[in-house]
């Protein structure tokens, strides 16, 4: 179980890192022209960058606290926050009828729920 939680956390951290880098550093106009980035068309560029920064923080929060054994409870807290972010993403893509992206975000949400459940519960870092 512990190994599955670590793999899940690293996988989700990579997803968050890639999404965070693209939203933070790629111009909004370029994002809007790429498949999957059309949702940025009606959103201020600073808000897109803010979402990117949140994703970068999530990438760090999903693994670093446990790796350095400093406030490891931040791992499941970060996973729970990621779930909220994915609910927002699902609502955004759902309104745009982008159901493939809704399903993808649901998968990310499920992965985060597994991490939060496992690290708050049976495989908690606090023991």
PDB file of C-alpha atoms in Angstrom:
ATOM      1  CA  UNK A   1       0.000   0.000   0.000  1.00  0.00           C
ATOM      2  CA  UNK A   2       2.808   2.380   0.905  1.00  0.00           C
ATOM      3  CA  UNK A   3       4.479   1.784  -2.469  1.00  0.00           C
ATOM      4  CA  UNK A   4       1.209   2.364  -4.334  1.00  0.00           C
ATOM      5  CA  UNK A   5       0.742   5.655  -2.467  1.00  0.00           C
ATOM      6  CA  UNK A   6       4.286   6.788  -3.286  1.00  0.00           C
ATOM      7  CA  UNK A   7       3.853   5.914  -6.968  1.00  0.00           C
ATOM      8  CA  UNK A   8       0.502   7.713  -7.037  1.00  0.00           C
ATOM      9  CA  UNK A   9       1.965  10.795  -5.370  1.00  0.00           C
ATOM     10  CA  UNK A  10       4.885  10.944  -7.811  1.00  0.00           C
ATOM     11  CA  UNK A  11       2.597  10.421 -10.795  1.00  0.00           C
ATOM     12  CA  UNK A  12       0.251  13.174  -9.680  1.00  0.00           C
ATOM     13  CA  UNK A  13       3.224  15.425  -8.885  1.00  0.00           C
ATOM     14  CA  UNK A  14       4.478  15.035 -12.464  1.00  0.00           C
ATOM     15  CA  UNK A  15       1.003  15.875 -13.793  1.00  0.00           C
ATOM     16  CA  UNK A  16       0.891  18.950 -11.543  1.00  0.00           C
ATOM     17  CA  UNK A  17       4.412  19.987 -12.551  1.00  0.00           C
ATOM     18  CA  UNK A  18       3.719  19.775 -16.278  1.00  0.00           C
ATOM     19  CA  UNK A  19       0.409  21.614 -15.946  1.00  0.00           C
ATOM     20  CA  UNK A  20       1.910  24.182 -13.618  1.00  0.00           C
ATOM     21  CA  UNK A  21       4.860  24.959 -15.863  1.00  0.00           C
ATOM     22  CA  UNK A  22       2.648  25.358 -18.920  1.00  0.00           C
ATOM     23  CA  UNK A  23       0.109  27.591 -17.195  1.00  0.00           C
ATOM     24  CA  UNK A  24       2.747  29.679 -15.430  1.00  0.00           C
ATOM     25  CA  UNK A  25       5.266  30.185 -18.228  1.00  0.00           C
ATOM     26  CA  UNK A  26       3.487  29.642 -21.568  1.00  0.00           C
ATOM     27  CA  UNK A  27       1.648  32.749 -22.818  1.00  0.00           C
ATOM     28  CA  UNK A  28      -2.118  32.465 -22.480  1.00  0.00           C
ATOM     29  CA  UNK A  29      -2.627  33.037 -26.210  1.00  0.00           C
ATOM     30  CA  UNK A  30      -0.428  30.043 -27.025  1.00  0.00           C
ATOM     31  CA  UNK A  31      -2.250  27.883 -24.449  1.00  0.00           C
ATOM     32  CA  UNK A  32      -5.613  28.863 -25.947  1.00  0.00           C
ATOM     33  CA  UNK A  33      -4.458  27.690 -29.393  1.00  0.00           C
ATOM     34  CA  UNK A  34      -3.556  24.171 -28.181  1.00  0.00           C
ATOM     35  CA  UNK A  35      -6.074  21.326 -27.847  1.00  0.00           C
ATOM     36  CA  UNK A  36      -7.150  21.286 -24.208  1.00  0.00           C
ATOM     37  CA  UNK A  37      -6.189  24.895 -23.585  1.00  0.00           C
ATOM     38  CA  UNK A  38      -9.241  26.504 -25.147  1.00  0.00           C
ATOM     39  CA  UNK A  39     -10.718  27.073 -21.691  1.00  0.00           C
ATOM     40  CA  UNK A  40      -8.227  29.914 -21.192  1.00  0.00           C
ATOM     41  CA  UNK A  41      -9.885  32.081 -23.874  1.00  0.00           C
ATOM     42  CA  UNK A  42     -12.288  33.818 -21.494  1.00  0.00           C
ATOM     43  CA  UNK A  43      -9.943  33.996 -18.514  1.00  0.00           C
ATOM     44  CA  UNK A  44      -7.483  36.701 -17.524  1.00  0.00           C
ATOM     45  CA  UNK A  45      -3.861  35.670 -18.055  1.00  0.00           C
ATOM     46  CA  UNK A  46      -2.984  36.363 -14.419  1.00  0.00           C
ATOM     47  CA  UNK A  47      -5.668  33.907 -13.288  1.00  0.00           C
ATOM     48  CA  UNK A  48      -4.243  31.240 -15.584  1.00  0.00           C
ATOM     49  CA  UNK A  49      -0.791  31.910 -14.121  1.00  0.00           C
ATOM     50  CA  UNK A  50      -2.203  31.737 -10.585  1.00  0.00           C
ATOM     51  CA  UNK A  51      -3.626  28.298 -11.355  1.00  0.00           C
ATOM     52  CA  UNK A  52      -0.208  27.336 -12.679  1.00  0.00           C
ATOM     53  CA  UNK A  53       1.486  28.443  -9.476  1.00  0.00           C
ATOM     54  CA  UNK A  54      -1.035  26.422  -7.451  1.00  0.00           C
ATOM     55  CA  UNK A  55      -0.195  23.384  -9.552  1.00  0.00           C
ATOM     56  CA  UNK A  56       3.540  23.940  -9.036  1.00  0.00           C
ATOM     57  CA  UNK A  57       2.968  24.149  -5.292  1.00  0.00           C
ATOM     58  CA  UNK A  58       0.918  20.960  -5.463  1.00  0.00           C
ATOM     59  CA  UNK A  59       3.753  19.177  -7.279  1.00  0.00           C
ATOM     60  CA  UNK A  60       6.059  20.067  -4.410  1.00  0.00           C
ATOM     61  CA  UNK A  61       3.506  19.395  -1.659  1.00  0.00           C
ATOM     62  CA  UNK A  62       2.663  15.914  -2.884  1.00  0.00           C
ATOM     63  CA  UNK A  63       6.176  14.534  -2.332  1.00  0.00           C
ATOM     64  CA  UNK A  64       8.659  16.895  -0.705  1.00  0.00           C
ATOM     65  CA  UNK A  65       7.244  16.997   2.853  1.00  0.00           C
ATOM     66  CA  UNK A  66       7.438  13.209   3.106  1.00  0.00           C
ATOM     67  CA  UNK A  67      10.856  13.022   1.428  1.00  0.00           C
ATOM     68  CA  UNK A  68      12.455  15.431   3.894  1.00  0.00           C
ATOM     69  CA  UNK A  69      10.277  14.282   6.797  1.00  0.00           C
ATOM     70  CA  UNK A  70       9.105  17.818   7.573  1.00  0.00           C
ATOM     71  CA  UNK A  71       5.376  18.258   8.185  1.00  0.00           C
ATOM     72  CA  UNK A  72       4.498  15.137   6.156  1.00  0.00           C
ATOM     73  CA  UNK A  73       0.810  15.718   6.872  1.00  0.00           C
ATOM     74  CA  UNK A  74       1.052  18.260   4.038  1.00  0.00           C
ATOM     75  CA  UNK A  75       1.016  15.366   1.544  1.00  0.00           C
ATOM     76  CA  UNK A  76      -2.622  14.368   2.176  1.00  0.00           C
ATOM     77  CA  UNK A  77      -3.592  18.013   2.715  1.00  0.00           C
ATOM     78  CA  UNK A  78      -2.144  18.828  -0.707  1.00  0.00           C
ATOM     79  CA  UNK A  79      -3.966  15.848  -2.222  1.00  0.00           C
ATOM     80  CA  UNK A  80      -7.243  17.094  -0.734  1.00  0.00           C
ATOM     81  CA  UNK A  81      -6.614  20.575  -2.153  1.00  0.00           C
ATOM     82  CA  UNK A  82      -5.837  19.007  -5.541  1.00  0.00           C
ATOM     83  CA  UNK A  83      -9.258  17.361  -5.387  1.00  0.00           C
ATOM     84  CA  UNK A  84     -10.870  20.790  -5.072  1.00  0.00           C
ATOM     85  CA  UNK A  85      -8.822  22.051  -8.009  1.00  0.00           C
ATOM     86  CA  UNK A  86      -9.966  19.077 -10.099  1.00  0.00           C
ATOM     87  CA  UNK A  87     -13.609  19.713  -9.232  1.00  0.00           C
ATOM     88  CA  UNK A  88     -13.165  23.225 -10.605  1.00  0.00           C
ATOM     89  CA  UNK A  89     -11.468  21.861 -13.717  1.00  0.00           C
ATOM     90  CA  UNK A  90     -14.276  19.350 -14.228  1.00  0.00           C
ATOM     91  CA  UNK A  91     -16.906  22.084 -13.929  1.00  0.00           C
ATOM     92  CA  UNK A  92     -15.016  24.296 -16.380  1.00  0.00           C
ATOM     93  CA  UNK A  93     -14.606  21.545 -18.973  1.00  0.00           C
ATOM     94  CA  UNK A  94     -18.142  20.301 -18.387  1.00  0.00           C
ATOM     95  CA  UNK A  95     -19.590  23.723 -19.140  1.00  0.00           C
ATOM     96  CA  UNK A  96     -17.604  23.691 -22.380  1.00  0.00           C
ATOM     97  CA  UNK A  97     -18.828  20.151 -23.166  1.00  0.00           C
ATOM     98  CA  UNK A  98     -15.252  18.851 -23.162  1.00  0.00           C
ATOM     99  CA  UNK A  99     -16.200  15.531 -21.611  1.00  0.00           C
ATOM    100  CA  UNK A 100     -12.899  13.826 -22.366  1.00  0.00           C
ATOM    101  CA  UNK A 101     -11.159  16.360 -20.159  1.00  0.00           C
ATOM    102  CA  UNK A 102     -13.848  15.938 -17.504  1.00  0.00           C
ATOM    103  CA  UNK A 103     -13.014  12.219 -17.434  1.00  0.00           C
ATOM    104  CA  UNK A 104      -9.273  12.934 -17.279  1.00  0.00           C
ATOM    105  CA  UNK A 105      -9.751  15.347 -14.377  1.00  0.00           C
ATOM    106  CA  UNK A 106     -11.953  12.766 -12.666  1.00  0.00           C
ATOM    107  CA  UNK A 107      -9.079  10.277 -12.912  1.00  0.00           C
ATOM    108  CA  UNK A 108      -6.717  12.833 -11.346  1.00  0.00           C
ATOM    109  CA  UNK A 109      -9.295  13.488  -8.637  1.00  0.00           C
ATOM    110  CA  UNK A 110      -9.567   9.762  -7.900  1.00  0.00           C
ATOM    111  CA  UNK A 111      -5.777   9.477  -7.653  1.00  0.00           C
ATOM    112  CA  UNK A 112      -5.677  12.415  -5.238  1.00  0.00           C
ATOM    113  CA  UNK A 113      -8.520  10.890  -3.203  1.00  0.00           C
ATOM    114  CA  UNK A 114      -6.535   7.657  -2.922  1.00  0.00           C
ATOM    115  CA  UNK A 115      -3.484   9.582  -1.701  1.00  0.00           C
ATOM    116  CA  UNK A 116      -5.498  11.640   0.796  1.00  0.00           C
ATOM    117  CA  UNK A 117      -7.312   8.555   2.115  1.00  0.00           C
ATOM    118  CA  UNK A 118      -4.142   6.508   2.376  1.00  0.00           C
ATOM    119  CA  UNK A 119      -1.980   9.172   3.969  1.00  0.00           C
ATOM    120  CA  UNK A 120      -4.640  10.416   6.388  1.00  0.00           C
ATOM    121  CA  UNK A 121      -5.546   6.808   7.226  1.00  0.00           C
ATOM    122  CA  UNK A 122      -3.888   3.410   6.992  1.00  0.00           C
ATOM    123  CA  UNK A 123      -0.477   4.563   5.700  1.00  0.00           C
ATOM    124  CA  UNK A 124      -0.222   7.833   7.595  1.00  0.00           C
ATOM    125  CA  UNK A 125       3.265   9.291   8.022  1.00  0.00           C
ATOM    126  CA  UNK A 126       2.351  10.114  11.607  1.00  0.00           C
ATOM    127  CA  UNK A 127       2.726   7.041  13.688  1.00  0.00           C
TER     128      UNK A 127
END
